[in-house]
Amino acid sequence: MSKSSTVTLRENPVQEVISAKAGGLTIHGETIIVETDQRIELVDLTNRVMEFVRQFNIREGIVSLWSMHTTCTLFINEFQTALLTDIKRFLEQVVARDAEWMHNDPEHSDCDRMNADSHLRALLLGHSLTLQVSGGEVVLGQWQRILMAELDGPRARSLRVQLFGVS
Amino acid sequence: MSKSSTVTLRENPVQEVISAKAGGLTIHGETIIVETDQRIELVDLTNRVMEFVRQFNIREGIVSLWSMHTTCTLFINEFQTALLTDIKRFLEQVVARDAEWMHNDPEHSDCDRMNADSHLRALLLGHSLTLQVSGGEVVLGQWQRILMAELDGPRARSLRVQLFGVS
Amino acid sequence: MSKSSTVTLRENPVQEVISAKAGGLTIHGETIIVETDQRIELVDLTNRVMEFVRQFNIREGIVSLWSMHTTCTLFINEFQTALLTDIKRFLEQVVARDAEWMHNDPEHSDCDRMNADSHLRALLLGHSLTLQVSGGEVVLGQWQRILMAELDGPRARSLRVQLFGVS
């Protein structure tokens, strides 16, 4: 029984920027970096994603956002200081940081970040969003914001954005 | 520190109905409305989504469902009266409505709906589904139903459906 | 008030293997089977999905994974024996198996599996993943693994994989 985690290996690393076109369909992928300052932090990425999509001439399609990390997640909710405090408090309540998690026990785990809570909170939020693009813009309701939850910061986090559609 | 939530603005509103075609690929988007009667209510959208997909001649592709609201979510589960009661009870247990959430406190929040619980329950369920289409129909298992969770009703809710594929 | 669950019927069953091509776009769908040995079991599907994608000449696109079951889910996390134990323990804590769920009560439910806990745990994890493909390979971070959570095994589970992109 290994104390280590399995590493995921691609034959080639993901390209920073890549585009493909075929028969009127355009696919464009990019990696973006988000810096965080706290252990648990909620970052509003809405404007950044909306601006990313607007620069391409993709009228109808989808845009996929993917966190490249296990302890950094993406989700939709309202962006209000009071509510963000409630979300953090809820995550801290539903998964206790100081319970006796095996992932935090050197006898069973070679991870020295002691971040079992971060992994378990990530289960609840998910690591990706697949949004619609219509009329050249991301489809979102009036109060919907694209939020990133840093669950084990501070760190520099990589997100991959892939736009897929027709112009 | 603002008591208000950030508003999401597109340059143009989402079109009620829109289609695009390029090189054999068809993309079709529509807004559908679902009326709810209770504060927490689970609505089975499966037949409506299946009929929506069947009217287009899209053989292979995907269909995206997107709730345009922060307190109205989409998920997959079984549709049985007893189980729906259990799901509602679980949501009420895992997030207490009457805890001292800051989003419900007029000192910190200008939201008068007192619906912190709705926002927190929505975190757990998610706001969208991206389903496969094959043979002209949605791919679902025998007991899988496409369910909408109204978490702060009654209201009229908007969902956007986008079908994406080849005929 | 019925004790039964609604059945989802397609006009035709999902084809085991199907491909479509149009204007440079390829869509390929397949059903894969995963056998489980325990009631709650976490299975690492990463290598299987990566190999599936590599055999096609799809350079840029997406790959959708869909569990065909209500009590079998798909999610992203790290694969380490200690952490998997923590995940199972967390799922068992957050939804008690022996609470008085109506789905387990023969007076209200014709389901004889007594698996309300499995349905409720599935709510938290979700039934599908939509991943990016770039450079002919699935886009995943170094520690990200594609995991299946069997929540009511042992059973043979069907997953549908759909690859969608340009070569």
mmCIF file of N, CA and C in Angstrom, chain B residues 58-141:
data_model
loop_
_atom_site.group_PDB
_atom_site.id
_atom_site.type_symbol
_atom_site.label_atom_id
_atom_site.label_comp_id
_atom_site.label_asym_id
_atom_site.label_seq_id
_atom_site.Cartn_x
_atom_site.Cartn_y
_atom_site.Cartn_z
ATOM 1 N N ILE B 58 -30.476 16.290 -35.094
ATOM 2 C CA ILE B 58 -29.085 16.160 -34.630
ATOM 3 C C ILE B 58 -28.881 14.719 -34.189
ATOM 4 N N ARG B 59 -28.030 14.007 -34.918
ATOM 5 C CA ARG B 59 -27.850 12.591 -34.632
ATOM 6 C C ARG B 59 -26.864 12.388 -33.479
ATOM 7 N N GLU B 60 -25.657 12.964 -33.605
ATOM 8 C CA GLU B 60 -24.624 12.815 -32.566
ATOM 9 C C GLU B 60 -24.199 14.208 -32.099
ATOM 10 N N GLY B 61 -24.055 14.370 -30.779
ATOM 11 C CA GLY B 61 -23.635 15.671 -30.269
ATOM 12 C C GLY B 61 -23.803 15.773 -28.769
ATOM 13 N N ILE B 62 -23.943 16.995 -28.293
ATOM 14 C CA ILE B 62 -24.172 17.225 -26.868
ATOM 15 C C ILE B 62 -25.339 18.194 -26.701
ATOM 16 N N VAL B 63 -25.921 18.168 -25.506
ATOM 17 C CA VAL B 63 -26.932 19.175 -25.171
ATOM 18 C C VAL B 63 -26.579 19.716 -23.783
ATOM 19 N N SER B 64 -26.472 21.035 -23.701
ATOM 20 C CA SER B 64 -26.148 21.707 -22.451
ATOM 21 C C SER B 64 -27.406 22.312 -21.857
ATOM 22 N N LEU B 65 -27.608 22.086 -20.553
ATOM 23 C CA LEU B 65 -28.711 22.721 -19.821
ATOM 24 C C LEU B 65 -28.104 23.659 -18.804
ATOM 25 N N TRP B 66 -28.584 24.872 -18.767
ATOM 26 C CA TRP B 66 -28.000 25.876 -17.874
ATOM 27 C C TRP B 66 -29.112 26.612 -17.128
ATOM 28 N N SER B 67 -29.070 26.545 -15.800
ATOM 29 C CA SER B 67 -29.984 27.354 -14.991
ATOM 30 C C SER B 67 -29.467 28.787 -14.976
ATOM 31 N N MET B 68 -30.329 29.747 -15.246
ATOM 32 C CA MET B 68 -29.922 31.155 -15.297
ATOM 33 C C MET B 68 -29.945 31.807 -13.907
ATOM 34 N N HIS B 69 -30.071 31.006 -12.853
ATOM 35 C CA HIS B 69 -30.248 31.535 -11.500
ATOM 36 C C HIS B 69 -29.210 30.956 -10.545
ATOM 37 N N THR B 70 -28.972 31.669 -9.444
ATOM 38 C CA THR B 70 -28.001 31.141 -8.464
ATOM 39 C C THR B 70 -28.656 30.147 -7.507
ATOM 40 N N THR B 71 -29.968 30.239 -7.313
ATOM 41 C CA THR B 71 -30.642 29.379 -6.327
ATOM 42 C C THR B 71 -31.598 28.383 -6.995
ATOM 43 N N CYS B 72 -31.225 27.945 -8.169
ATOM 44 C CA CYS B 72 -32.007 26.950 -8.910
ATOM 45 C C CYS B 72 -30.990 26.079 -9.638
ATOM 46 N N THR B 73 -31.015 24.775 -9.378
ATOM 47 C CA THR B 73 -29.934 23.909 -9.832
ATOM 48 C C THR B 73 -30.435 22.736 -10.669
ATOM 49 N N LEU B 74 -29.517 22.062 -11.316
ATOM 50 C CA LEU B 74 -29.828 20.935 -12.194
ATOM 51 C C LEU B 74 -28.959 19.743 -11.802
ATOM 52 N N PHE B 75 -29.564 18.567 -11.746
ATOM 53 C CA PHE B 75 -28.787 17.377 -11.389
ATOM 54 C C PHE B 75 -29.496 16.126 -11.887
ATOM 55 N N ILE B 76 -28.798 15.007 -11.760
ATOM 56 C CA ILE B 76 -29.336 13.708 -12.181
ATOM 57 C C ILE B 76 -29.649 12.878 -10.947
ATOM 58 N N ASN B 77 -30.813 12.252 -10.918
ATOM 59 C CA ASN B 77 -31.104 11.262 -9.892
ATOM 60 C C ASN B 77 -32.355 10.497 -10.308
ATOM 61 N N GLU B 78 -32.826 9.628 -9.425
ATOM 62 C CA GLU B 78 -34.028 8.857 -9.692
ATOM 63 C C GLU B 78 -35.238 9.706 -9.309
ATOM 64 N N PHE B 79 -36.352 9.526 -10.011
ATOM 65 C CA PHE B 79 -37.572 10.275 -9.695
ATOM 66 C C PHE B 79 -38.576 9.343 -9.052
ATOM 67 N N GLN B 80 -38.644 9.423 -7.730
ATOM 68 C CA GLN B 80 -39.595 8.626 -6.960
ATOM 69 C C GLN B 80 -40.035 9.504 -5.793
ATOM 70 N N THR B 81 -41.322 9.552 -5.519
ATOM 71 C CA THR B 81 -41.837 10.463 -4.482
ATOM 72 C C THR B 81 -41.073 10.314 -3.166
ATOM 73 N N ALA B 82 -40.854 9.076 -2.728
ATOM 74 C CA ALA B 82 -40.175 8.856 -1.439
ATOM 75 C C ALA B 82 -38.754 9.420 -1.479
ATOM 76 N N LEU B 83 -38.043 9.158 -2.558
ATOM 77 C CA LEU B 83 -36.655 9.630 -2.653
ATOM 78 C C LEU B 83 -36.594 11.158 -2.730
ATOM 79 N N LEU B 84 -37.538 11.770 -3.430
ATOM 80 C CA LEU B 84 -37.548 13.238 -3.505
ATOM 81 C C LEU B 84 -37.719 13.846 -2.116
ATOM 82 N N THR B 85 -38.546 13.205 -1.289
ATOM 83 C CA THR B 85 -38.710 13.664 0.095
ATOM 84 C C THR B 85 -37.384 13.553 0.847
ATOM 85 N N ASP B 86 -36.672 12.446 0.619
ATOM 86 C CA ASP B 86 -35.359 12.266 1.262
ATOM 87 C C ASP B 86 -34.361 13.328 0.793
ATOM 88 N N ILE B 87 -34.374 13.631 -0.486
ATOM 89 C CA ILE B 87 -33.430 14.627 -1.017
ATOM 90 C C ILE B 87 -33.693 15.996 -0.371
ATOM 91 N N LYS B 88 -34.966 16.375 -0.305
ATOM 92 C CA LYS B 88 -35.299 17.662 0.325
ATOM 93 C C LYS B 88 -34.869 17.671 1.792
ATOM 94 N N ARG B 89 -35.136 16.565 2.487
ATOM 95 C CA ARG B 89 -34.760 16.482 3.904
ATOM 96 C C ARG B 89 -33.232 16.569 4.059
ATOM 97 N N PHE B 90 -32.515 15.892 3.182
ATOM 98 C CA PHE B 90 -31.046 15.948 3.258
ATOM 99 C C PHE B 90 -30.547 17.378 3.045
ATOM 100 N N LEU B 91 -31.096 18.063 2.035
ATOM 101 C CA LEU B 91 -30.657 19.447 1.774
ATOM 102 C C LEU B 91 -30.947 20.342 2.977
ATOM 103 N N GLU B 92 -32.090 20.117 3.629
ATOM 104 C CA GLU B 92 -32.441 20.921 4.811
ATOM 105 C C GLU B 92 -31.541 20.610 5.997
ATOM 106 N N GLN B 93 -31.068 19.354 6.061
ATOM 107 C CA GLN B 93 -30.192 18.979 7.179
ATOM 108 C C GLN B 93 -28.766 19.477 6.979
ATOM 109 N N VAL B 94 -28.268 19.364 5.765
ATOM 110 C CA VAL B 94 -26.839 19.624 5.541
ATOM 111 C C VAL B 94 -26.556 21.128 5.588
ATOM 112 N N VAL B 95 -27.556 21.944 5.241
ATOM 113 C CA VAL B 95 -27.431 23.404 5.377
ATOM 114 C C VAL B 95 -28.634 23.894 6.179
ATOM 115 N N ALA B 96 -28.403 24.342 7.407
ATOM 116 C CA ALA B 96 -29.503 24.822 8.260
ATOM 117 C C ALA B 96 -29.984 26.176 7.753
ATOM 118 N N ARG B 97 -31.314 26.304 7.600
ATOM 119 C CA ARG B 97 -31.859 27.572 7.118
ATOM 120 C C ARG B 97 -31.681 28.696 8.133
ATOM 121 N N ASP B 98 -31.770 28.365 9.418
ATOM 122 C CA ASP B 98 -31.805 29.411 10.441
ATOM 123 C C ASP B 98 -30.471 29.629 11.153
ATOM 124 N N ALA B 99 -29.376 29.131 10.600
ATOM 125 C CA ALA B 99 -28.064 29.451 11.189
ATOM 126 C C ALA B 99 -27.804 30.948 10.978
ATOM 127 N N GLU B 100 -26.808 31.489 11.662
ATOM 128 C CA GLU B 100 -26.587 32.942 11.567
ATOM 129 C C GLU B 100 -25.736 33.296 10.352
ATOM 130 N N TRP B 101 -26.309 33.160 9.178
ATOM 131 C CA TRP B 101 -25.599 33.474 7.939
ATOM 132 C C TRP B 101 -25.523 34.986 7.744
ATOM 133 N N MET B 102 -24.382 35.470 7.316
ATOM 134 C CA MET B 102 -24.220 36.916 7.101
ATOM 135 C C MET B 102 -25.092 37.435 5.949
ATOM 136 N N HIS B 103 -25.329 36.549 4.954
ATOM 137 C CA HIS B 103 -26.157 36.954 3.809
ATOM 138 C C HIS B 103 -27.594 37.301 4.240
ATOM 139 N N ASN B 104 -28.007 36.791 5.422
ATOM 140 C CA ASN B 104 -29.362 37.066 5.917
ATOM 141 C C ASN B 104 -29.395 38.236 6.906
ATOM 142 N N ASP B 105 -28.252 38.871 7.119
ATOM 143 C CA ASP B 105 -28.142 39.918 8.144
ATOM 144 C C ASP B 105 -28.131 41.295 7.476
ATOM 145 N N PRO B 106 -29.186 42.102 7.712
ATOM 146 C CA PRO B 106 -29.285 43.403 7.031
ATOM 147 C C PRO B 106 -28.075 44.308 7.283
ATOM 148 N N GLU B 107 -27.354 44.029 8.353
ATOM 149 C CA GLU B 107 -26.152 44.837 8.603
ATOM 150 C C GLU B 107 -25.062 44.573 7.563
ATOM 151 N N HIS B 108 -25.077 43.385 6.976
ATOM 152 C CA HIS B 108 -24.025 43.019 6.030
ATOM 153 C C HIS B 108 -24.531 42.787 4.610
ATOM 154 N N SER B 109 -25.838 42.720 4.423
ATOM 155 C CA SER B 109 -26.381 42.283 3.139
ATOM 156 C C SER B 109 -27.625 43.085 2.775
ATOM 157 N N ASP B 110 -27.728 43.489 1.519
ATOM 158 C CA ASP B 110 -28.945 44.181 1.081
ATOM 159 C C ASP B 110 -29.937 43.220 0.428
ATOM 160 N N CYS B 111 -29.693 41.923 0.573
ATOM 161 C CA CYS B 111 -30.623 40.927 0.023
ATOM 162 C C CYS B 111 -31.754 40.708 1.022
ATOM 163 N N ASP B 112 -32.987 40.916 0.580
ATOM 164 C CA ASP B 112 -34.099 40.768 1.520
ATOM 165 C C ASP B 112 -34.796 39.410 1.396
ATOM 166 N N ARG B 113 -34.201 38.503 0.659
ATOM 167 C CA ARG B 113 -34.840 37.190 0.519
ATOM 168 C C ARG B 113 -34.467 36.239 1.653
ATOM 169 N N MET B 114 -33.439 36.577 2.452
ATOM 170 C CA MET B 114 -33.025 35.702 3.562
ATOM 171 C C MET B 114 -32.768 34.276 3.053
ATOM 172 N N ASN B 115 -32.039 34.180 1.967
ATOM 173 C CA ASN B 115 -31.906 32.878 1.307
ATOM 174 C C ASN B 115 -30.473 32.338 1.264
ATOM 175 N N ALA B 116 -29.704 32.614 2.319
ATOM 176 C CA ALA B 116 -28.345 32.054 2.370
ATOM 177 C C ALA B 116 -28.386 30.535 2.198
ATOM 178 N N ASP B 117 -29.357 29.892 2.840
ATOM 179 C CA ASP B 117 -29.461 28.427 2.730
ATOM 180 C C ASP B 117 -29.607 27.991 1.268
ATOM 181 N N SER B 118 -30.375 28.738 0.499
ATOM 182 C CA SER B 118 -30.594 28.386 -0.918
ATOM 183 C C SER B 118 -29.269 28.454 -1.687
ATOM 184 N N HIS B 119 -28.501 29.505 -1.437
ATOM 185 C CA HIS B 119 -27.203 29.647 -2.120
ATOM 186 C C HIS B 119 -26.249 28.515 -1.737
ATOM 187 N N LEU B 120 -26.239 28.153 -0.472
ATOM 188 C CA LEU B 120 -25.305 27.121 -0.001
ATOM 189 C C LEU B 120 -25.725 25.741 -0.492
ATOM 190 N N ARG B 121 -27.027 25.486 -0.527
ATOM 191 C CA ARG B 121 -27.485 24.187 -1.060
ATOM 192 C C ARG B 121 -27.175 24.081 -2.554
ATOM 193 N N ALA B 122 -27.239 25.222 -3.252
ATOM 194 C CA ALA B 122 -26.945 25.208 -4.692
ATOM 195 C C ALA B 122 -25.495 24.811 -4.966
ATOM 196 N N LEU B 123 -24.584 25.178 -4.067
ATOM 197 C CA LEU B 123 -23.171 24.773 -4.198
ATOM 198 C C LEU B 123 -23.029 23.273 -4.392
ATOM 199 N N LEU B 124 -23.869 22.524 -3.657
ATOM 200 C CA LEU B 124 -23.725 21.071 -3.624
ATOM 201 C C LEU B 124 -24.254 20.407 -4.887
ATOM 202 N N LEU B 125 -25.218 21.050 -5.543
ATOM 203 C CA LEU B 125 -25.897 20.407 -6.676
ATOM 204 C C LEU B 125 -25.380 20.872 -8.035
ATOM 205 N N GLY B 126 -24.969 22.122 -8.142
ATOM 206 C CA GLY B 126 -24.470 22.619 -9.427
ATOM 207 C C GLY B 126 -25.568 23.172 -10.310
ATOM 208 N N HIS B 127 -25.189 24.021 -11.247
ATOM 209 C CA HIS B 127 -26.153 24.795 -12.038
ATOM 210 C C HIS B 127 -26.302 24.335 -13.479
ATOM 211 N N SER B 128 -25.597 23.292 -13.875
ATOM 212 C CA SER B 128 -25.678 22.905 -15.276
ATOM 213 C C SER B 128 -25.431 21.416 -15.457
ATOM 214 N N LEU B 129 -25.880 20.926 -16.604
ATOM 215 C CA LEU B 129 -25.602 19.551 -17.021
ATOM 216 C C LEU B 129 -25.190 19.597 -18.488
ATOM 217 N N THR B 130 -24.188 18.819 -18.844
ATOM 218 C CA THR B 130 -23.806 18.676 -20.239
ATOM 219 C C THR B 130 -24.007 17.209 -20.599
ATOM 220 N N LEU B 131 -25.060 16.937 -21.376
ATOM 221 C CA LEU B 131 -25.431 15.550 -21.684
ATOM 222 C C LEU B 131 -25.019 15.173 -23.097
ATOM 223 N N GLN B 132 -24.843 13.890 -23.328
ATOM 224 C CA GLN B 132 -24.549 13.387 -24.669
ATOM 225 C C GLN B 132 -25.855 13.179 -25.440
ATOM 226 N N VAL B 133 -25.760 13.373 -26.745
ATOM 227 C CA VAL B 133 -26.851 13.018 -27.657
ATOM 228 C C VAL B 133 -26.296 11.952 -28.599
ATOM 229 N N SER B 134 -27.020 10.871 -28.775
ATOM 230 C CA SER B 134 -26.586 9.825 -29.705
ATOM 231 C C SER B 134 -27.810 9.182 -30.333
ATOM 232 N N GLY B 135 -27.739 8.900 -31.629
ATOM 233 C CA GLY B 135 -28.899 8.353 -32.333
ATOM 234 C C GLY B 135 -30.089 9.306 -32.299
ATOM 235 N N GLY B 136 -29.817 10.607 -32.186
ATOM 236 C CA GLY B 136 -30.892 11.600 -32.199
ATOM 237 C C GLY B 136 -31.593 11.796 -30.860
ATOM 238 N N GLU B 137 -31.122 11.089 -29.799
ATOM 239 C CA GLU B 137 -31.772 11.179 -28.488
ATOM 240 C C GLU B 137 -30.745 11.405 -27.381
ATOM 241 N N VAL B 138 -31.218 11.962 -26.268
ATOM 242 C CA VAL B 138 -30.364 12.166 -25.100
ATOM 243 C C VAL B 138 -29.925 10.807 -24.550
ATOM 244 N N VAL B 139 -28.660 10.714 -24.148
ATOM 245 C CA VAL B 139 -28.124 9.489 -23.547
ATOM 246 C C VAL B 139 -28.381 9.536 -22.039
ATOM 247 N N LEU B 140 -29.238 8.629 -21.550
ATOM 248 C CA LEU B 140 -29.558 8.546 -20.122
ATOM 249 C C LEU B 140 -29.733 7.087 -19.754
ATOM 250 N N GLY B 141 -29.374 6.722 -18.544
ATOM 251 C CA GLY B 141 -29.635 5.378 -18.055
ATOM 252 C C GLY B 141 -31.106 5.215 -17.709
#
